[in-house]
Coordinates of C-alpha atoms in Angstrom, one line a residue:
M29 CA 10.1 -257.0 -103.0
N30 CA 9.5 -254.7 -100.1
S31 CA 11.7 -255.9 -98.1
L32 CA 13.3 -254.1 -96.2
I33 CA 10.4 -251.6 -95.5
K34 CA 8.3 -255.2 -94.5
Q35 CA 11.7 -254.8 -92.4
F36 CA 11.9 -251.4 -90.9
Y37 CA 7.9 -251.9 -89.4
N38 CA 8.9 -255.8 -87.9
E39 CA 5.4 -257.0 -89.7
N40 CA 4.3 -258.4 -93.0
I41 CA 2.7 -254.8 -94.3
D42 CA 0.7 -255.1 -98.6
L43 CA 2.2 -251.9 -99.8
N44 CA -1.1 -251.6 -102.5
N45 CA -4.2 -251.9 -100.1
S46 CA -2.8 -250.8 -96.2
Y47 CA -2.9 -246.9 -96.0
I48 CA 0.7 -246.5 -93.6
K49 CA 0.5 -243.1 -91.2
N50 CA 4.2 -242.7 -91.3
K51 CA 4.8 -242.4 -94.6
S52 CA 5.4 -239.3 -96.4
S53 CA 5.3 -239.7 -100.7
A54 CA 5.3 -237.0 -104.4
I55 CA 5.6 -238.1 -107.8
F56 CA 7.4 -236.3 -110.7
P57 CA 7.1 -236.5 -114.2
I58 CA 10.4 -237.9 -116.3
F59 CA 11.6 -236.3 -119.1
I60 CA 13.4 -238.5 -122.1
S61 CA 15.9 -237.1 -124.0
S62 CA 19.1 -237.6 -125.1
E63 CA 20.3 -234.7 -124.2
V64 CA 18.3 -234.3 -120.9
Y65 CA 19.1 -236.0 -118.0
N66 CA 17.2 -236.4 -114.8
F67 CA 18.2 -236.1 -111.0
L68 CA 16.4 -236.3 -107.8
T69 CA 18.3 -233.7 -104.9
F70 CA 17.7 -233.3 -101.9
F71 CA 19.3 -232.8 -98.4
S72 CA 18.4 -236.4 -96.2
Y73 CA 17.3 -234.0 -93.1
W74 CA 15.1 -237.3 -91.9
K75 CA 18.1 -238.0 -89.0
D76 CA 19.0 -235.1 -88.0
R77 CA 15.6 -233.3 -88.1
H78 CA 13.6 -237.4 -86.4
K79 CA 16.0 -238.6 -85.2
S80 CA 15.5 -241.1 -87.0
N81 CA 16.4 -243.3 -90.0
V82 CA 14.0 -243.7 -92.6
I83 CA 13.9 -245.7 -96.7
M84 CA 13.3 -244.2 -99.3
Q85 CA 11.2 -246.5 -102.1
L86 CA 11.5 -245.2 -105.9
T87 CA 9.3 -246.5 -107.9
L88 CA 9.7 -246.0 -111.5
R89 CA 6.5 -246.4 -113.7
K90 CA 5.3 -246.4 -117.5
S91 CA 3.5 -243.3 -118.1
S92 CA 0.8 -245.8 -118.7
G93 CA 1.2 -246.8 -115.0
Q94 CA 3.0 -249.9 -115.2
I95 CA 5.8 -250.6 -113.7
E96 CA 8.5 -251.3 -114.9
S97 CA 11.3 -251.3 -111.9
V98 CA 11.2 -250.4 -107.6
K99 CA 14.9 -248.9 -105.8
E100 CA 15.6 -249.0 -101.8
F101 CA 17.7 -246.9 -100.1
N102 CA 18.3 -247.0 -96.9
I103 CA 19.1 -243.6 -95.2
T104 CA 20.9 -243.4 -92.3
K105 CA 22.9 -240.2 -91.9
S106 CA 21.6 -236.3 -93.3
S107 CA 24.2 -235.7 -96.4
V108 CA 23.5 -233.8 -100.4
E109 CA 21.6 -236.3 -102.7
K110 CA 21.4 -236.1 -106.1
I111 CA 20.7 -239.5 -107.8
S112 CA 20.9 -239.7 -111.1
I113 CA 17.1 -241.7 -112.1
N114 CA 18.9 -241.6 -115.8
E115 CA 22.0 -243.7 -114.6
L116 CA 19.6 -246.1 -111.3
F117 CA 17.6 -247.0 -114.1
N118 CA 19.5 -247.4 -117.0
L119 CA 17.7 -244.9 -118.8
K120 CA 20.2 -244.7 -121.8
S121 CA 18.8 -247.4 -124.0
K122 CA 15.9 -245.4 -123.0
L123 CA 16.2 -243.2 -125.3
F124 CA 15.0 -242.7 -128.6
K125 CA 12.7 -241.8 -127.9
R126 CA 11.2 -238.0 -126.2
G127 CA 8.9 -236.4 -124.3
F128 CA 7.7 -236.9 -120.8
F129 CA 6.8 -240.7 -121.0
Y130 CA 8.3 -241.9 -117.0
S131 CA 6.7 -241.1 -114.0
L132 CA 8.9 -241.7 -110.8
E133 CA 6.8 -242.1 -107.6
V134 CA 9.0 -241.0 -104.2
E135 CA 8.5 -242.8 -100.7
I136 CA 9.6 -241.6 -97.2
F137 CA 8.9 -244.8 -94.9
S138 CA 9.2 -243.5 -91.4
K139 CA 9.0 -244.7 -87.7
S140 CA 6.7 -241.5 -86.9
K141 CA 4.2 -239.6 -89.3
P142 CA 5.1 -237.2 -90.3
K143 CA 4.2 -232.9 -89.4
I144 CA 3.5 -232.7 -94.0
P145 CA 2.5 -236.3 -95.8
I146 CA 4.3 -234.4 -98.9
P147 CA 8.7 -234.8 -98.4
A148 CA 11.1 -232.2 -99.1
I149 CA 12.2 -233.3 -102.7
S150 CA 13.3 -232.0 -105.8
I151 CA 13.5 -233.1 -109.5
M152 CA 16.4 -231.3 -111.8
Y153 CA 16.4 -231.9 -115.6
Q154 CA 19.7 -231.2 -116.6
S155 CA 21.8 -230.9 -119.3
D156 CA 25.5 -229.9 -120.1
S157 CA 24.8 -225.9 -119.7
D158 CA 21.5 -225.3 -118.5
Q159 CA 18.7 -226.3 -115.6
S160 CA 15.6 -226.9 -114.7
I161 CA 13.9 -227.6 -110.8
V162 CA 10.8 -228.0 -109.1
H163 CA 10.1 -228.7 -105.3
A164 CA 8.0 -231.8 -104.9
A165 CA 4.1 -230.7 -105.1
T166 CA 2.0 -233.3 -106.1
R167 CA 1.3 -237.3 -104.4
I168 CA -1.4 -240.0 -104.1
I169 CA -3.4 -240.4 -101.6
D170 CA -3.3 -243.4 -100.4
K171 CA -6.6 -245.4 -100.3
N172 CA -8.5 -245.5 -97.6
E173 CA -7.0 -241.8 -96.7
G174 CA -9.5 -238.8 -95.9
T175 CA -9.6 -236.2 -98.2
D176 CA -11.1 -233.6 -95.9
D177 CA -8.3 -230.6 -97.7
I178 CA -10.2 -227.6 -99.4
L179 CA -7.0 -227.6 -101.7
F180 CA -9.5 -230.1 -103.2
K181 CA -12.9 -227.7 -104.0
L182 CA -10.4 -225.3 -105.1
P183 CA -9.3 -225.3 -108.6
Q184 CA -5.4 -224.9 -110.0
T185 CA -4.0 -222.3 -111.5
G186 CA -0.1 -219.6 -111.4
F187 CA 2.0 -220.7 -114.1
E188 CA 2.9 -218.4 -117.1
V189 CA 1.9 -220.1 -120.8
F190 CA 3.4 -218.5 -123.6
K191 CA 2.2 -217.8 -127.5
L192 CA 5.5 -219.1 -129.4
K193 CA 6.5 -221.1 -133.1
K194 CA 8.1 -224.2 -132.3
I195 CA 7.0 -224.1 -127.9
T196 CA 4.4 -226.4 -126.5
N197 CA 2.7 -225.5 -123.5
Y198 CA 2.1 -228.1 -121.1
I199 CA 0.6 -229.9 -118.2
I200 CA 1.6 -232.6 -116.4
F201 CA -1.2 -234.7 -114.5
I202 CA -0.4 -238.0 -112.7
G203 CA -3.7 -240.1 -111.4
G204 CA -4.4 -242.5 -108.7
Y205 CA -6.5 -245.3 -108.6
Q206 CA -9.9 -244.2 -110.6
K207 CA -11.0 -245.5 -114.0
K208 CA -10.9 -241.8 -115.1
Y209 CA -10.7 -238.1 -114.1
T210 CA -12.7 -234.8 -115.3
L211 CA -10.7 -232.0 -115.9
K212 CA -12.7 -228.0 -116.5
I213 CA -9.2 -225.7 -118.2
D214 CA -11.3 -221.8 -118.7
L215 CA -8.4 -219.4 -119.9
M216 CA -9.1 -216.1 -118.4
H217 CA -9.5 -213.3 -118.3
D218 CA -9.5 -210.8 -114.9
E219 CA -11.9 -213.2 -113.8
K220 CA -14.1 -213.2 -116.7
K221 CA -13.9 -216.5 -119.0
L222 CA -13.1 -216.2 -122.3
I223 CA -13.7 -220.3 -122.9
N224 CA -13.5 -223.3 -121.0
K225 CA -13.0 -226.8 -122.1
K226 CA -13.5 -230.4 -121.0
I227 CA -11.3 -233.2 -120.2
I228 CA -12.0 -237.1 -119.6
L229 CA -8.3 -239.0 -119.3
Q230 CA -9.1 -241.6 -118.9
Q231 CA -6.3 -244.4 -117.0
N232 CA -5.9 -248.2 -118.0
H233 CA -3.6 -248.2 -115.3
P234 CA -3.1 -246.4 -111.4
K235 CA -0.8 -243.9 -111.9
Q236 CA -0.9 -243.1 -115.5
L237 CA 0.7 -240.3 -116.9
H238 CA -1.6 -238.2 -118.8
L239 CA 0.1 -234.9 -120.7
V240 CA -1.8 -232.2 -121.8
K241 CA -1.1 -230.1 -124.2
L242 CA -2.6 -226.4 -124.3
D243 CA -2.0 -225.8 -127.1
D244 CA -3.9 -227.3 -128.9
L245 CA -6.3 -226.3 -126.8
F246 CA -6.4 -222.9 -126.9
N247 CA -4.6 -219.4 -128.4
L248 CA -3.0 -218.7 -125.7
K249 CA -1.3 -215.6 -125.0
K250 CA 0.4 -214.0 -122.2
N251 CA -1.6 -212.6 -119.1
L252 CA -4.5 -214.9 -119.4
K253 CA -5.5 -217.4 -116.3
V254 CA -5.0 -220.9 -116.6
S255 CA -7.4 -222.1 -114.8
I256 CA -8.0 -225.8 -113.7
K257 CA -10.2 -227.9 -111.4
V258 CA -10.7 -232.1 -111.2
K259 CA -13.8 -233.2 -110.1
K260 CA -13.6 -235.4 -107.7
C261 CA -10.0 -236.9 -107.7
D262 CA -7.8 -239.3 -104.9
V263 CA -4.5 -236.9 -106.2
F264 CA -3.8 -234.4 -104.3
P265 CA -4.7 -232.1 -106.5
R266 CA -1.9 -230.0 -108.3
F267 CA -0.7 -230.2 -111.4
F268 CA 3.9 -230.1 -112.8
A269 CA 3.7 -227.4 -115.9
G270 CA 5.3 -225.4 -117.5
N271 CA 7.3 -225.4 -121.8
F272 CA 9.3 -227.7 -123.6
L273 CA 11.4 -226.3 -127.8
S274 CA 13.0 -229.5 -129.1
K275 CA 16.3 -230.2 -128.2
S276 CA 15.8 -228.3 -125.1
I277 CA 15.2 -229.1 -121.4
P278 CA 11.2 -228.9 -120.6
T279 CA 10.8 -225.5 -118.0
V280 CA 9.0 -227.0 -115.0
T281 CA 7.0 -225.7 -111.9
H282 CA 4.1 -226.4 -110.1
T283 CA 0.1 -225.0 -109.7
F284 CA -1.6 -223.8 -106.8
A285 CA -5.4 -223.7 -105.4
D286 CA -6.9 -219.8 -106.6
N287 CA -7.9 -218.6 -103.3
S288 CA -9.9 -215.6 -105.2
I289 CA -13.6 -214.2 -104.0
I290 CA -15.4 -215.7 -106.9
Q291 CA -13.5 -219.2 -105.9
Q292 CA -14.3 -219.3 -102.3
R293 CA -17.8 -218.0 -103.3
K294 CA -18.4 -220.4 -106.2
N295 CA -17.7 -223.4 -103.9
R296 CA -18.6 -221.9 -100.9
I297 CA -15.7 -222.1 -98.5
A298 CA -16.0 -220.1 -94.7
F299 CA -14.8 -217.2 -94.3
K300 CA -13.6 -218.4 -91.0
K301 CA -11.8 -221.0 -92.8
T302 CA -9.4 -218.6 -94.4
H303 CA -9.0 -215.9 -92.4
L304 CA -7.7 -215.0 -89.2
S305 CA -7.6 -212.2 -87.4
N306 CA -4.8 -209.7 -86.9
F307 CA -4.3 -210.4 -82.9
S308 CA -2.4 -207.5 -82.8
S309 CA -3.3 -204.6 -85.5
N310 CA -1.3 -201.2 -84.3
K311 CA 2.3 -203.5 -83.7
Y312 CA 1.8 -206.1 -87.0
Y313 CA 1.2 -206.4 -90.9
D314 CA -0.5 -209.3 -91.2
T315 CA 1.3 -211.0 -94.3
V316 CA 5.1 -209.8 -95.2
F317 CA 7.8 -210.9 -98.1
M318 CA 10.6 -210.4 -98.5
I319 CA 12.7 -211.4 -102.5
P320 CA 15.0 -210.9 -104.4
V321 CA 16.5 -208.9 -107.4
I322 CA 18.6 -209.5 -109.7
N323 CA 19.7 -206.3 -110.7
S324 CA 21.4 -206.9 -114.0
K325 CA 20.4 -205.5 -117.5
N326 CA 20.6 -209.1 -119.1
V327 CA 18.3 -211.5 -116.7
K328 CA 15.1 -209.9 -114.8
T329 CA 13.0 -210.6 -111.9
E330 CA 9.2 -209.6 -112.0
L331 CA 6.6 -210.6 -109.6
S332 CA 3.1 -212.8 -110.8
S333 CA -0.1 -213.1 -109.8
Y334 CA -2.7 -215.0 -111.4
S335 CA -6.3 -212.8 -110.6
N336 CA -6.0 -215.9 -107.1
N337 CA -5.5 -213.9 -104.2
Y338 CA -8.2 -212.5 -101.9
L339 CA -7.6 -208.6 -101.5
D340 CA -10.4 -207.1 -101.0
N341 CA -10.2 -203.9 -98.1
S342 CA -5.9 -204.4 -97.9
N343 CA -3.2 -202.5 -98.3
L344 CA 0.9 -202.6 -99.1
I345 CA 3.2 -201.0 -98.8
I346 CA 6.7 -202.3 -100.0
E347 CA 10.1 -201.0 -98.8
L348 CA 13.4 -201.6 -101.2
F349 CA 17.2 -202.8 -99.9
D350 CA 20.5 -202.6 -101.8
S351 CA 22.9 -205.2 -101.1
K352 CA 24.7 -203.6 -98.3
N353 CA 21.3 -202.9 -97.2
N354 CA 20.4 -200.1 -96.6
L355 CA 17.1 -198.4 -96.3
I356 CA 16.7 -197.6 -99.4
D357 CA 12.7 -196.0 -100.1
K358 CA 9.9 -197.5 -99.3
Q359 CA 6.4 -196.6 -99.7
T360 CA 2.3 -198.0 -100.5
N361 CA 2.0 -198.3 -103.4
D362 CA -1.2 -199.4 -104.7
L363 CA -0.7 -199.1 -108.1
W364 CA 1.2 -202.7 -107.5
L365 CA -1.6 -203.6 -104.8
K366 CA -4.6 -203.4 -108.3
R367 CA -1.8 -205.6 -110.0
M368 CA -1.2 -208.2 -107.4
K369 CA -5.3 -208.3 -107.3
M370 CA -5.0 -209.0 -111.3
S371 CA -3.3 -211.7 -113.5
S372 CA -1.0 -209.5 -114.5
C373 CA 3.7 -209.6 -114.0
I374 CA 5.0 -206.3 -112.5
N375 CA 8.9 -206.1 -113.7
L376 CA 11.2 -205.4 -110.7
T377 CA 14.1 -205.4 -112.4
N378 CA 12.9 -202.5 -114.3
W379 CA 11.4 -200.0 -111.6
C380 CA 14.9 -200.9 -109.7
A381 CA 16.8 -199.9 -112.9
K382 CA 14.4 -196.6 -113.4
N383 CA 14.3 -195.2 -109.7
F384 CA 17.0 -195.9 -108.7
N385 CA 21.0 -195.4 -110.0
L386 CA 21.7 -198.9 -108.0
K387 CA 24.7 -200.4 -109.1
D388 CA 24.0 -203.8 -106.4
D389 CA 24.1 -207.0 -108.6
F390 CA 21.8 -208.0 -105.9
L391 CA 18.5 -205.5 -104.5
F392 CA 16.1 -207.1 -102.1
I393 CA 12.1 -205.5 -102.0
K394 CA 10.4 -206.6 -98.8
F395 CA 7.0 -206.5 -99.6
A396 CA 4.0 -206.0 -96.7
L397 CA 0.3 -205.9 -96.6
F398 CA -2.1 -205.1 -94.2
S399 CA -6.2 -204.7 -94.4
N400 CA -7.9 -202.6 -93.0
N401 CA -11.3 -204.2 -90.7
G402 CA -7.9 -206.6 -89.7
F403 CA -9.2 -210.2 -91.0
F404 CA -6.9 -210.9 -93.8
H405 CA -6.7 -214.2 -95.5
K406 CA -3.8 -216.9 -94.5
R407 CA -3.2 -218.0 -98.4
H408 CA -1.7 -216.3 -101.5
K409 CA 0.3 -217.6 -103.1
F410 CA 2.2 -215.5 -105.7
G411 CA 5.2 -216.4 -108.9
L412 CA 8.3 -215.1 -108.8
N413 CA 9.7 -214.5 -112.5
I414 CA 13.7 -215.1 -113.1
Y415 CA 14.7 -215.3 -116.6
N416 CA 17.0 -214.1 -118.9
N417 CA 15.8 -210.5 -121.1
R418 CA 13.8 -211.1 -123.4
H419 CA 13.3 -214.9 -123.0
M420 CA 11.0 -215.2 -120.8
E421 CA 10.1 -218.9 -121.6
K422 CA 13.3 -220.3 -120.7
G423 CA 12.9 -218.8 -117.3
C424 CA 11.4 -219.7 -113.6
N425 CA 8.5 -219.3 -112.1
I426 CA 9.0 -220.4 -108.5
C427 CA 5.2 -220.7 -107.0
F428 CA 5.5 -219.5 -103.0
G429 CA 3.5 -219.2 -100.5
P430 CA 4.0 -215.6 -98.3
S431 CA 4.1 -216.2 -94.5
S432 CA 0.6 -214.2 -92.4
L433 CA 0.2 -214.2 -88.9
Y434 CA -0.5 -216.7 -87.0
E435 CA -0.5 -215.3 -82.5
D436 CA 1.2 -218.8 -81.9
K437 CA 3.5 -218.8 -84.6
V438 CA 4.3 -215.2 -82.6
K439 CA 3.9 -216.2 -79.1
H440 CA 5.1 -219.8 -79.4
Q441 CA 7.7 -220.2 -82.4
K442 CA 10.9 -219.2 -80.9
F443 CA 12.7 -220.5 -83.9
S444 CA 12.6 -221.8 -87.3
T445 CA 15.1 -223.5 -90.6
K446 CA 15.2 -223.4 -93.7
W447 CA 17.7 -225.7 -96.4
G448 CA 18.4 -225.7 -99.7
P449 CA 21.1 -226.6 -102.9
V450 CA 23.9 -224.4 -103.1
G451 CA 27.0 -224.3 -105.2
G452 CA 27.8 -227.0 -108.0
K453 CA 27.8 -227.5 -111.4
E454 CA 24.2 -225.2 -111.5
N455 CA 25.8 -222.8 -108.9
F456 CA 22.6 -222.4 -106.7
I457 CA 22.4 -218.4 -105.6
F458 CA 20.9 -219.4 -101.8
T459 CA 19.4 -215.8 -100.1
I460 CA 18.5 -215.5 -96.8
H461 CA 15.8 -212.8 -94.7
N462 CA 15.0 -212.4 -92.8
V463 CA 11.9 -211.1 -93.1
S464 CA 9.5 -208.9 -90.4
F465 CA 6.2 -208.2 -89.9
H466 CA 6.8 -205.3 -87.0
K467 CA 5.7 -201.9 -88.5
I468 CA 7.8 -199.9 -86.6
Q469 CA 11.3 -201.2 -87.2
E470 CA 13.4 -203.0 -83.9
N471 CA 16.3 -202.6 -82.4
C472 CA 17.2 -205.8 -82.8
K473 CA 19.6 -208.6 -84.3
N474 CA 18.3 -212.4 -85.1
K475 CA 21.2 -215.3 -85.0
F476 CA 21.1 -217.3 -88.1
E477 CA 22.9 -220.4 -87.5
I478 CA 24.3 -221.5 -91.2
S479 CA 25.6 -225.6 -91.0
F480 CA 27.1 -226.1 -95.5
Y481 CA 27.4 -229.8 -96.1
N482 CA 29.3 -230.8 -99.1
S483 CA 28.8 -234.4 -101.1
F484 CA 31.8 -236.0 -99.7
N485 CA 30.0 -236.4 -96.0
E486 CA 31.4 -233.3 -94.7
K487 CA 30.3 -229.9 -92.5
I488 CA 31.5 -226.8 -91.8
F489 CA 29.7 -224.0 -89.6
K490 CA 28.3 -220.5 -89.4
T491 CA 26.9 -217.6 -87.0
I492 CA 25.6 -214.2 -88.6
N493 CA 24.0 -212.1 -86.9
L494 CA 20.8 -210.9 -89.4
K495 CA 19.2 -206.6 -88.4
P496 CA 14.6 -207.5 -89.3
N497 CA 14.8 -206.9 -93.0
D498 CA 18.9 -207.8 -93.6
S499 CA 19.2 -210.6 -96.0
F500 CA 21.7 -212.6 -97.1
L501 CA 23.4 -213.6 -99.6
I502 CA 25.6 -217.0 -100.8
S503 CA 27.0 -217.9 -102.8
V504 CA 31.0 -219.5 -105.0
D505 CA 31.6 -215.9 -106.2
K506 CA 31.7 -214.1 -103.4
D507 CA 32.5 -216.6 -100.8
T508 CA 36.5 -218.6 -100.9
E509 CA 36.3 -220.7 -98.3
L510 CA 33.3 -222.4 -98.8
K511 CA 34.0 -222.8 -103.3
K512 CA 37.4 -224.7 -101.5
F513 CA 34.9 -227.0 -99.2
L514 CA 32.5 -228.0 -102.2
R515 CA 35.5 -228.4 -104.8
G516 CA 33.3 -227.8 -107.5
E517 CA 29.6 -230.4 -106.2
L518 CA 27.2 -229.5 -104.9
G519 CA 26.1 -228.6 -101.2
Y520 CA 23.0 -228.2 -99.1
V521 CA 23.0 -225.3 -96.7
Y522 CA 20.6 -225.5 -93.9
I523 CA 19.4 -222.8 -91.4
K524 CA 18.3 -222.6 -88.3
S525 CA 17.6 -219.2 -86.6
D526 CA 16.2 -217.2 -84.0
T527 CA 13.2 -215.8 -85.0
W528 CA 9.9 -217.8 -85.9
C529 CA 10.2 -216.4 -89.4
Q530 CA 12.2 -216.0 -92.4
D531 CA 12.0 -216.2 -96.6
S532 CA 15.2 -217.7 -98.6
F533 CA 15.3 -219.0 -102.1
F534 CA 17.3 -220.7 -104.8
F535 CA 18.6 -219.8 -108.7
S536 CA 20.6 -220.6 -110.3
L537 CA 21.9 -218.0 -113.6
K538 CA 23.8 -220.5 -115.1
G539 CA 23.1 -220.9 -118.7
N540 CA 20.4 -220.4 -121.6
Y541 CA 17.8 -221.0 -118.8
I542 CA 17.5 -220.2 -115.2
A543 CA 16.2 -223.2 -112.8
G544 CA 15.1 -221.7 -109.3
D545 CA 12.5 -222.3 -106.2
H546 CA 11.6 -221.3 -102.5
S547 CA 14.0 -223.3 -100.0
F548 CA 12.0 -225.3 -97.4

């Protein structure tokens, strides 16, 4: 075993005991059910971005942590991949039970050290009619690898819980090499602790999967914040979270760090480590992001916050654009800013319908934050919730981080790249947002080079020009050439622009469940 990896490095490496710097990794929970299939999906970007081949190793483990099977692949080209984990590991014979009974560790071995130690890949749970998806968010820290990161000090939050009959709200933690992990789980409302639980997760074997059913611990209600802290951890401290019903796919998202003022002070995190100074506050906003809004009576779009953002001394300006990028409204919104500081959801669809009689299928809202004193937190996190009317529990919770103003990026970074899935059985829609930090509208256009890859190793290319704060939507329903090119199979879009900042999302509105995520 591991012959490809050892040959790749041309040396005898003990993969169980060596810290390999030239590696990225991730680990996912695998859901077992007769009606649900697990897919690992990604665009093999390594060849184009790093100009070298990589080795991918997939390790399937039982929930106990014991290895079930290992597969290796030599990735030599850029291609669209949707790997059926059920077929690859012959999980058909194990469908007599239902739940998260396996984990899948993905390790990417390369010749050079990756900039980010977690690869750009996603797990998708899919039935005949529905799907949910989440990108790689956590990994096991290798032995002898350091963990000097602020994120290890902060608790995790950032997901919705639902009080409904027959629904299971869960979090999943996959351990590393420790014998036990101590979890402190708090149920909170606007930073007031309502109830807390302490859980000891015992490990009989490394890399054990731990499923925690929140319904068994708390009386759950909407807009309550769940905060989770792991004491002493050799795993990147994120959790998978979601819910599932009988005979349905699980919804899935990941948690993120709680950067609230209370947590910063409680964990003695220095102000200068988390804040930046706006080097030109007359010219630029501190933080900006743009998100799509589905303008439909049947689908709702919400912006969620979990009282996790450091927004003291901040101001908020919002701008609404129609599908043709016409500016419809611009306003300061203190009410939304107040709710963005709390555990709260802002229903963007209802706001657009109530205040503007627009018939467009898609609208776009820009959020611009700026402080009164010139200093701002560099790491905000929000949730973009998209769901079918009256069924929020079946929607997607896209955890995303807005772009912040980095002086070196503004002055020196002349391009940015994004990529993600489009089309396929899922009918993924992809949005591009040329979001601008400028307080005064620029009179210019930016060049976006878009490459489309299909599942047949073919590629087409197009170039568009977008003004600052313009958006562009990619959908096979609106692009007959793209639909013909993809031939009903999943494709990926890869975008390179001549601006350092762009936002993009993808989502599937097909079925009762809505799947979505931010791009890579």
